[in-house]
Each structure stands twice: as structure tokens, then as C-alpha cells.
Amino acid sequence: MRHRSPVEVDDVTRLANLAFADTQFPKQSKDFDEVSTYLETYAPFYFNLGLFDEIWASYLEA
């Protein structure tokens, strides 16, 4: 959640803001499949899953 910002400057910020606002989002999960499945199936917002894959890869590299 460190990427949240009142001004969405990029896709990472947008996803962080959407996830923060979604009370059901698995915020503490470190499991790619759990988060990806949530975004595909249950998220009350749309987010490009290809971008999510790129963001997750960057997260793992950090």
C-alpha cells in the first residue's frame, strides 16, 4: 500500500488506490494466485490483468 496517492500517476498507484478502497481485497497476501483470482473473479473494479502481472513481477524483484 506504499504506492497509494491522491493523484494517480501510473498503473501501480491506481491499483494501490483501488485495493485500499476494497475492503475484501487480500491486502496481506503474498500469494500470486490468490490475488490474481480475486482480481479476476471478485474485485468490484476492473484492472488490466496483464498490468497486474507486470506489477507483481516488479514486486518480486524489489
mmCIF file of C-alpha atoms in Angstrom:
data_model
loop_
_atom_site.group_PDB
_atom_site.id
_atom_site.type_symbol
_atom_site.label_atom_id
_atom_site.label_comp_id
_atom_site.label_asym_id
_atom_site.label_seq_id
_atom_site.Cartn_x
_atom_site.Cartn_y
_atom_site.Cartn_z
ATOM 1 C CA MET A 1 0.000 0.000 0.000
ATOM 2 C CA ARG A 2 3.028 2.270 -0.033
ATOM 3 C CA HIS A 3 2.163 3.289 -3.600
ATOM 4 C CA ARG A 4 -1.158 4.915 -2.741
ATOM 5 C CA SER A 5 -1.512 8.548 -3.730
ATOM 6 C CA PRO A 6 -4.389 11.012 -4.090
ATOM 7 C CA VAL A 7 -3.127 11.640 -7.629
ATOM 8 C CA GLU A 8 -2.960 8.535 -9.797
ATOM 9 C CA VAL A 9 0.354 8.934 -11.569
ATOM 10 C CA ASP A 10 0.585 5.419 -13.010
ATOM 11 C CA ASP A 11 -0.992 1.961 -13.010
ATOM 12 C CA VAL A 12 0.748 0.965 -9.775
ATOM 13 C CA THR A 13 -0.800 3.936 -7.969
ATOM 14 C CA ARG A 14 -4.199 3.180 -9.493
ATOM 15 C CA LEU A 15 -4.111 -0.448 -8.343
ATOM 16 C CA ALA A 16 -2.915 0.546 -4.863
ATOM 17 C CA ASN A 17 -5.754 3.054 -4.518
ATOM 18 C CA LEU A 18 -8.371 0.569 -5.755
ATOM 19 C CA ALA A 19 -7.088 -2.214 -3.496
ATOM 20 C CA PHE A 20 -7.013 0.085 -0.482
ATOM 21 C CA ALA A 21 -10.645 1.111 -1.036
ATOM 22 C CA ASP A 22 -11.799 -2.513 -1.475
ATOM 23 C CA THR A 23 -12.396 -3.964 1.996
ATOM 24 C CA GLN A 24 -12.384 -7.550 0.650
ATOM 25 C CA PHE A 25 -9.100 -7.270 -1.268
ATOM 26 C CA PRO A 26 -6.486 -9.707 0.139
ATOM 27 C CA LYS A 27 -4.104 -6.913 1.147
ATOM 28 C CA GLN A 28 -1.780 -9.072 3.250
ATOM 29 C CA SER A 29 -1.498 -11.922 0.752
ATOM 30 C CA LYS A 30 1.846 -12.819 -0.790
ATOM 31 C CA ASP A 31 0.251 -15.492 -2.975
ATOM 32 C CA PHE A 32 0.050 -14.523 -6.659
ATOM 33 C CA ASP A 33 -2.773 -16.973 -7.378
ATOM 34 C CA GLU A 34 -4.915 -15.692 -4.509
ATOM 35 C CA VAL A 35 -4.586 -12.051 -5.551
ATOM 36 C CA SER A 36 -4.931 -12.781 -9.268
ATOM 37 C CA THR A 37 -8.036 -14.926 -8.718
ATOM 38 C CA TYR A 38 -9.559 -12.200 -6.585
ATOM 39 C CA LEU A 39 -8.971 -9.615 -9.328
ATOM 40 C CA GLU A 40 -10.402 -11.938 -11.990
ATOM 41 C CA THR A 41 -13.432 -13.105 -10.026
ATOM 42 C CA TYR A 42 -14.447 -10.876 -7.146
ATOM 43 C CA ALA A 43 -12.986 -7.390 -7.492
ATOM 44 C CA PRO A 44 -15.686 -4.706 -7.724
ATOM 45 C CA PHE A 45 -13.419 -2.794 -10.120
ATOM 46 C CA TYR A 46 -11.737 -3.522 -13.438
ATOM 47 C CA PHE A 47 -7.952 -3.691 -13.679
ATOM 48 C CA ASN A 48 -5.927 -4.965 -16.629
ATOM 49 C CA LEU A 49 -4.553 -8.324 -15.508
ATOM 50 C CA GLY A 50 -1.566 -8.050 -17.842
ATOM 51 C CA LEU A 51 -0.562 -4.921 -15.958
ATOM 52 C CA PHE A 52 -1.115 -6.737 -12.676
ATOM 53 C CA ASP A 53 1.300 -9.457 -13.824
ATOM 54 C CA GLU A 54 3.954 -6.802 -14.565
ATOM 55 C CA ILE A 55 3.388 -5.087 -11.207
ATOM 56 C CA TRP A 56 3.664 -8.433 -9.382
ATOM 57 C CA ALA A 57 6.941 -9.228 -11.187
ATOM 58 C CA SER A 58 8.323 -5.830 -10.127
ATOM 59 C CA TYR A 59 7.198 -6.534 -6.556
ATOM 60 C CA LEU A 60 9.137 -9.807 -6.540
ATOM 61 C CA GLU A 61 12.274 -8.104 -7.865
ATOM 62 C CA ALA A 62 12.231 -5.416 -5.164
#
